[in-house]
PDB file of C-alpha atoms in Angstrom:
ATOM      1  CA  MET A   1     -11.336 119.616  39.500  1.00  0.00           C
ATOM      2  CA  SER A   2     -13.533 121.537  37.605  1.00  0.00           C
ATOM      3  CA  ALA A   3     -16.709 122.414  37.768  1.00  0.00           C
ATOM      4  CA  PRO A   4     -19.715 120.812  35.330  1.00  0.00           C
ATOM      5  CA  VAL A   5     -20.195 121.875  32.049  1.00  0.00           C
ATOM      6  CA  GLN A   6     -23.490 122.118  31.023  1.00  0.00           C
ATOM      7  CA  ALA A   7     -24.138 122.620  27.760  1.00  0.00           C
ATOM      8  CA  ALA A   8     -26.882 124.786  27.529  1.00  0.00           C
ATOM      9  CA  ASP A   9     -28.128 123.102  24.394  1.00  0.00           C
ATOM     10  CA  THR A  10     -31.803 122.315  25.199  1.00  0.00           C
ATOM     11  CA  GLU A  11     -33.165 123.680  22.791  1.00  0.00           C
ATOM     12  CA  SER A  12     -31.633 121.871  20.301  1.00  0.00           C
ATOM     13  CA  GLY A  13     -33.048 118.155  22.023  1.00  0.00           C
ATOM     14  CA  HIS A  14     -29.397 117.116  22.740  1.00  0.00           C
ATOM     15  CA  ALA A  15     -28.395 115.768  26.019  1.00  0.00           C
ATOM     16  CA  THR A  16     -26.361 117.403  27.521  1.00  0.00           C
ATOM     17  CA  LEU A  17     -22.621 116.564  29.180  1.00  0.00           C
ATOM     18  CA  SER A  18     -21.098 116.860  32.590  1.00  0.00           C
ATOM     19  CA  GLY A  19     -17.133 117.265  32.403  1.00  0.00           C
ATOM     20  CA  GLU A  20     -16.869 113.842  34.453  1.00  0.00           C
ATOM     21  CA  ASP A  21     -18.850 112.394  31.715  1.00  0.00           C
ATOM     22  CA  LEU A  22     -16.924 114.016  28.871  1.00  0.00           C
ATOM     23  CA  THR A  23     -13.834 112.785  31.745  1.00  0.00           C
ATOM     24  CA  ALA A  24     -14.992 109.830  31.455  1.00  0.00           C
ATOM     25  CA  ALA A  25     -15.554 109.425  28.031  1.00  0.00           C
ATOM     26  CA  SER A  26     -11.639 110.830  26.979  1.00  0.00           C
ATOM     27  CA  GLU A  27     -10.585 107.993  29.258  1.00  0.00           C
ATOM     28  CA  ARG A  28     -12.519 105.166  27.924  1.00  0.00           C
ATOM     29  CA  ILE A  29     -11.374 107.346  24.889  1.00  0.00           C
ATOM     30  CA  ARG A  30      -7.208 107.446  25.706  1.00  0.00           C
ATOM     31  CA  GLN A  31      -8.080 103.251  26.938  1.00  0.00           C
ATOM     32  CA  THR A  32      -9.712 102.275  23.626  1.00  0.00           C
ATOM     33  CA  GLY A  33      -7.064 104.051  21.454  1.00  0.00           C
ATOM     34  CA  ALA A  34      -4.787 102.026  23.840  1.00  0.00           C
ATOM     35  CA  LYS A  35      -6.711  98.968  23.674  1.00  0.00           C
ATOM     36  CA  MET A  36      -6.377  99.347  19.731  1.00  0.00           C
ATOM     37  CA  ARG A  37      -2.600 100.486  20.025  1.00  0.00           C
ATOM     38  CA  GLU A  38      -1.879  97.495  22.263  1.00  0.00           C
ATOM     39  CA  ASP A  39      -4.311  94.879  20.275  1.00  0.00           C
ATOM     40  CA  LEU A  40      -1.868  96.698  16.849  1.00  0.00           C
ATOM     41  CA  ARG A  41       1.386  96.294  18.353  1.00  0.00           C
ATOM     42  CA  LYS A  42       0.540  92.934  19.189  1.00  0.00           C
ATOM     43  CA  ALA A  43      -0.567  91.874  15.970  1.00  0.00           C
ATOM     44  CA  ARG A  44       2.369  93.271  14.222  1.00  0.00           C
ATOM     45  CA  ALA A  45       3.996  91.654  16.905  1.00  0.00           C
ATOM     46  CA  HIS A  46       2.389  87.882  15.802  1.00  0.00           C
ATOM     47  CA  LEU A  47       2.660  89.244  11.748  1.00  0.00           C
ATOM     48  CA  ASP A  48       6.007  89.846  12.526  1.00  0.00           C
ATOM     49  CA  ALA A  49       6.630  86.861  14.410  1.00  0.00           C
ATOM     50  CA  GLN A  50       4.798  84.231  11.688  1.00  0.00           C
ATOM     51  CA  LYS A  51       6.789  85.904   9.038  1.00  0.00           C
ATOM     52  CA  ALA A  52      10.003  85.228  11.144  1.00  0.00           C
ATOM     53  CA  GLN A  53       9.308  81.901  11.543  1.00  0.00           C
ATOM     54  CA  GLU A  54       7.897  82.057   8.400  1.00  0.00           C
ATOM     55  CA  GLU A  55      11.728  82.567   6.874  1.00  0.00           C
ATOM     56  CA  ALA A  56      12.701  80.476   9.152  1.00  0.00           C
ATOM     57  CA  GLU A  57      11.558  77.878   7.788  1.00  0.00           C
ATOM     58  CA  LYS A  58      12.060  78.780   4.150  1.00  0.00           C
ATOM     59  CA  ALA A  59      15.858  79.514   5.409  1.00  0.00           C
ATOM     60  CA  ARG A  60      15.695  75.754   6.585  1.00  0.00           C
ATOM     61  CA  LEU A  61      14.084  74.566   3.672  1.00  0.00           C
ATOM     62  CA  ALA A  62      16.972  76.270   1.441  1.00  0.00           C
ATOM     63  CA  ALA A  63      19.192  74.995   3.639  1.00  0.00           C
ATOM     64  CA  GLU A  64      18.113  71.080   3.651  1.00  0.00           C
ATOM     65  CA  LYS A  65      17.730  70.850  -0.224  1.00  0.00           C
ATOM     66  CA  THR A  66      20.964  72.462  -0.159  1.00  0.00           C
ATOM     67  CA  ARG A  67      22.523  69.400   1.976  1.00  0.00           C
ATOM     68  CA  GLN A  68      20.798  67.683  -0.006  1.00  0.00           C
ATOM     69  CA  ALA A  69      21.736  68.889  -2.863  1.00  0.00           C
ATOM     70  CA  ALA A  70      25.752  69.115  -2.181  1.00  0.00           C
ATOM     71  CA  GLU A  71      24.709  65.481  -0.226  1.00  0.00           C
ATOM     72  CA  ARG A  72      23.904  63.839  -3.536  1.00  0.00           C
ATOM     73  CA  GLN A  73      26.687  65.866  -5.394  1.00  0.00           C
ATOM     74  CA  HIS A  74      28.658  63.768  -3.308  1.00  0.00           C
ATOM     75  CA  GLN A  75      27.276  60.432  -3.668  1.00  0.00           C
ATOM     76  CA  GLU A  76      27.981  60.703  -7.647  1.00  0.00           C
ATOM     77  CA  GLU A  77      31.072  61.860  -7.159  1.00  0.00           C
ATOM     78  CA  LEU A  78      31.997  58.934  -4.963  1.00  0.00           C
ATOM     79  CA  GLU A  79      30.838  56.363  -7.413  1.00  0.00           C
ATOM     80  CA  ARG A  80      32.374  58.134 -10.520  1.00  0.00           C
ATOM     81  CA  GLN A  81      35.574  57.586  -7.991  1.00  0.00           C
ATOM     82  CA  GLN A  82      34.560  53.903  -7.928  1.00  0.00           C
ATOM     83  CA  ALA A  83      33.605  53.268 -10.953  1.00  0.00           C
ATOM     84  CA  LEU A  84      36.579  54.712 -12.146  1.00  0.00           C
ATOM     85  CA  LYS A  85      39.056  52.218  -9.560  1.00  0.00           C
ATOM     86  CA  ASP A  86      37.374  49.325 -11.080  1.00  0.00           C
ATOM     87  CA  LYS A  87      37.832  50.138 -14.304  1.00  0.00           C
ATOM     88  CA  GLN A  88      40.818  50.687 -13.706  1.00  0.00           C
ATOM     89  CA  GLN A  89      41.201  48.031 -11.547  1.00  0.00           C
ATOM     90  CA  ARG A  90      39.472  45.442 -14.214  1.00  0.00           C
ATOM     91  CA  GLU A  91      42.282  47.040 -16.829  1.00  0.00           C
ATOM     92  CA  ALA A  92      44.842  46.152 -14.646  1.00  0.00           C
ATOM     93  CA  GLN A  93      43.529  42.337 -14.118  1.00  0.00           C
ATOM     94  CA  LEU A  94      43.071  42.119 -17.403  1.00  0.00           C
ATOM     95  CA  ALA A  95      46.430  43.846 -18.067  1.00  0.00           C
ATOM     96  CA  THR A  96      48.270  41.221 -15.339  1.00  0.00           C
ATOM     97  CA  GLN A  97      46.412  38.111 -17.338  1.00  0.00           C
ATOM     98  CA  GLU A  98      46.837  38.683 -20.567  1.00  0.00           C
ATOM     99  CA  ARG A  99      50.950  39.364 -19.612  1.00  0.00           C
ATOM    100  CA  MET A 100      51.066  36.216 -17.680  1.00  0.00           C
ATOM    101  CA  ARG A 101      49.110  34.653 -20.999  1.00  0.00           C
ATOM    102  CA  LYS A 102      52.115  36.161 -23.043  1.00  0.00           C
ATOM    103  CA  GLU A 103      54.851  34.391 -20.267  1.00  0.00           C
ATOM    104  CA  ALA A 104      53.353  31.287 -20.175  1.00  0.00           C
ATOM    105  CA  ALA A 105      53.290  31.299 -24.211  1.00  0.00           C
ATOM    106  CA  ALA A 106      56.930  32.013 -23.385  1.00  0.00           C
ATOM    107  CA  ARG A 107      57.724  29.718 -21.534  1.00  0.00           C
ATOM    108  CA  ALA A 108      55.790  27.082 -23.873  1.00  0.00           C
ATOM    109  CA  GLU A 109      57.017  27.809 -26.702  1.00  0.00           C
ATOM    110  CA  GLN A 110      60.674  27.587 -25.160  1.00  0.00           C
ATOM    111  CA  GLN A 111      59.960  24.444 -23.403  1.00  0.00           C
ATOM    112  CA  ALA A 112      58.831  22.910 -27.389  1.00  0.00           C
ATOM    113  CA  GLU A 113      61.954  24.622 -28.349  1.00  0.00           C
ATOM    114  CA  ARG A 114      64.023  22.312 -25.643  1.00  0.00           C
ATOM    115  CA  GLN A 115      62.270  19.430 -26.616  1.00  0.00           C
ATOM    116  CA  ARG A 116      62.859  19.689 -30.176  1.00  0.00           C
ATOM    117  CA  GLN A 117      66.699  20.583 -29.608  1.00  0.00           C
ATOM    118  CA  ASP A 118      66.265  17.499 -27.175  1.00  0.00           C
ATOM    119  CA  ALA A 119      64.946  15.186 -29.526  1.00  0.00           C
ATOM    120  CA  LEU A 120      67.635  16.448 -32.042  1.00  0.00           C
ATOM    121  CA  THR A 121      70.727  15.975 -29.993  1.00  0.00           C
ATOM    122  CA  ALA A 122      69.129  12.253 -29.409  1.00  0.00           C
ATOM    123  CA  LYS A 123      68.970  11.448 -33.065  1.00  0.00           C
ATOM    124  CA  GLN A 124      72.363  13.282 -33.469  1.00  0.00           C
ATOM    125  CA  GLN A 125      73.338  10.827 -30.789  1.00  0.00           C
ATOM    126  CA  GLU A 126      71.912   7.376 -31.636  1.00  0.00           C
ATOM    127  CA  ALA A 127      72.952   8.244 -35.425  1.00  0.00           C
ATOM    128  CA  ALA A 128      76.727   8.863 -34.824  1.00  0.00           C
ATOM    129  CA  ARG A 129      76.244   5.690 -32.111  1.00  0.00           C
ATOM    130  CA  GLU A 130      75.104   3.668 -35.036  1.00  0.00           C
ATOM    131  CA  GLN A 131      77.477   5.065 -37.256  1.00  0.00           C
ATOM    132  CA  ALA A 132      80.228   4.339 -34.633  1.00  0.00           C
ATOM    133  CA  ALA A 133      78.703   0.935 -34.098  1.00  0.00           C
ATOM    134  CA  ARG A 134      79.214   0.419 -38.784  1.00  0.00           C
ATOM    135  CA  THR A 135      82.908   1.527 -38.293  1.00  0.00           C
ATOM    136  CA  ARG A 136      83.338  -0.359 -35.755  1.00  0.00           C
ATOM    137  CA  ALA A 137      81.885  -3.634 -37.475  1.00  0.00           C
ATOM    138  CA  ALA A 138      83.393  -2.523 -40.687  1.00  0.00           C
ATOM    139  CA  GLU A 139      86.994  -2.655 -38.724  1.00  0.00           C
ATOM    140  CA  ALA A 140      85.650  -5.928 -36.775  1.00  0.00           C
ATOM    141  CA  LEU A 141      85.407  -7.810 -39.810  1.00  0.00           C
ATOM    142  CA  LYS A 142      88.354  -6.368 -41.794  1.00  0.00           C
ATOM    143  CA  ASP A 143      90.765  -7.338 -38.607  1.00  0.00           C
ATOM    144  CA  ALA A 144      88.780 -10.875 -39.540  1.00  0.00           C
ATOM    145  CA  ARG A 145      89.555 -11.018 -42.343  1.00  0.00           C
ATOM    146  CA  ALA A 146      93.211  -9.837 -42.381  1.00  0.00           C
ATOM    147  CA  SER A 147      93.845 -11.974 -39.978  1.00  0.00           C
ATOM    148  CA  VAL A 148      93.145 -15.188 -42.140  1.00  0.00           C
ATOM    149  CA  GLY A 149      93.184 -13.420 -45.366  1.00  0.00           C
ATOM    150  CA  ILE A 150      91.313 -13.091 -48.361  1.00  0.00           C
ATOM    151  CA  ARG A 151      92.047 -16.843 -49.846  1.00  0.00           C
ATOM    152  CA  ALA A 152      90.225 -18.071 -46.391  1.00  0.00           C
ATOM    153  CA  PHE A 153      87.289 -16.723 -46.518  1.00  0.00           C
ATOM    154  CA  GLY A 154      86.763 -17.575 -50.253  1.00  0.00           C
ATOM    155  CA  ASP A 155      88.120 -21.294 -49.930  1.00  0.00           C
ATOM    156  CA  ASP A 156      86.486 -23.053 -45.962  1.00  0.00           C
ATOM    157  CA  ARG A 157      83.220 -20.682 -46.284  1.00  0.00           C
ATOM    158  CA  GLN A 158      82.135 -22.319 -43.023  1.00  0.00           C
ATOM    159  CA  ALA A 159      84.702 -21.431 -41.404  1.00  0.00           C
ATOM    160  CA  ALA A 160      84.963 -17.928 -43.029  1.00  0.00           C
ATOM    161  CA  ARG A 161      80.837 -17.516 -41.455  1.00  0.00           C
ATOM    162  CA  ALA A 162      81.950 -18.767 -38.349  1.00  0.00           C
ATOM    163  CA  ARG A 163      84.495 -16.207 -37.605  1.00  0.00           C
ATOM    164  CA  ALA A 164      82.755 -13.359 -39.546  1.00  0.00           C
ATOM    165  CA  ALA A 165      79.869 -14.463 -37.463  1.00  0.00           C
ATOM    166  CA  GLU A 166      81.586 -14.000 -34.049  1.00  0.00           C
ATOM    167  CA  ALA A 167      83.222 -10.807 -35.171  1.00  0.00           C
ATOM    168  CA  LEU A 168      79.972  -9.591 -35.601  1.00  0.00           C
ATOM    169  CA  LYS A 169      79.220 -10.586 -31.862  1.00  0.00           C
ATOM    170  CA  LYS A 170      81.253  -8.865 -30.998  1.00  0.00           C
ATOM    171  CA  ALA A 171      80.880  -5.636 -32.616  1.00  0.00           C
ATOM    172  CA  ARG A 172      77.249  -6.192 -31.407  1.00  0.00           C
ATOM    173  CA  GLU A 173      78.568  -6.472 -27.136  1.00  0.00           C
ATOM    174  CA  SER A 174      80.458  -3.426 -27.589  1.00  0.00           C
ATOM    175  CA  THR A 175      77.275  -1.350 -29.175  1.00  0.00           C
ATOM    176  CA  GLY A 176      74.324  -3.067 -28.566  1.00  0.00           C
ATOM    177  CA  VAL A 177      72.477  -4.710 -30.625  1.00  0.00           C
ATOM    178  CA  ARG A 178      70.098  -1.489 -32.409  1.00  0.00           C
ATOM    179  CA  ALA A 179      73.451  -0.044 -33.627  1.00  0.00           C
ATOM    180  CA  PHE A 180      72.729  -2.890 -36.427  1.00  0.00           C
ATOM    181  CA  GLY A 181      69.112  -2.671 -37.328  1.00  0.00           C
ATOM    182  CA  GLU A 182      67.683  -5.788 -35.282  1.00  0.00           C
TER     183      GLU A 182
END
């Protein structure tokens, strides 16, 4: 160690410092500087950590916002697809109902046409039966007149009426009563 250095300035009234005092002061200044640098380093580290935390929070919030937007967009797409599916289902159902209605109308029209044809056929058959009955009755009357002669009908009206009634009865039995309109 060096010998204490003393200041020779006693005239100015300043106190003099020894070398140890200067060394101690220098050490305190060095320690204070080191402490200030350490405090500054810690403050910077704390500030950097705080900034990093804030950036991480901003990033997390941005990611959450992006996720929510993506989820909202996905939900809207699902709803759009469901609405489209529902619309297509309704249209298909309406088309099916319309097709079934047309088929039912066509079946009803066919049924009505069959009924008209059946009624026409039945009417024609009835007319044919009536005509056949009239023809048989006319033939029976003709045969009855021919067997007894025209004069027999004229001479004995009572007998002629009985024969005609008998011929009419036979004709009715062969064709049924309706053929003669009774």
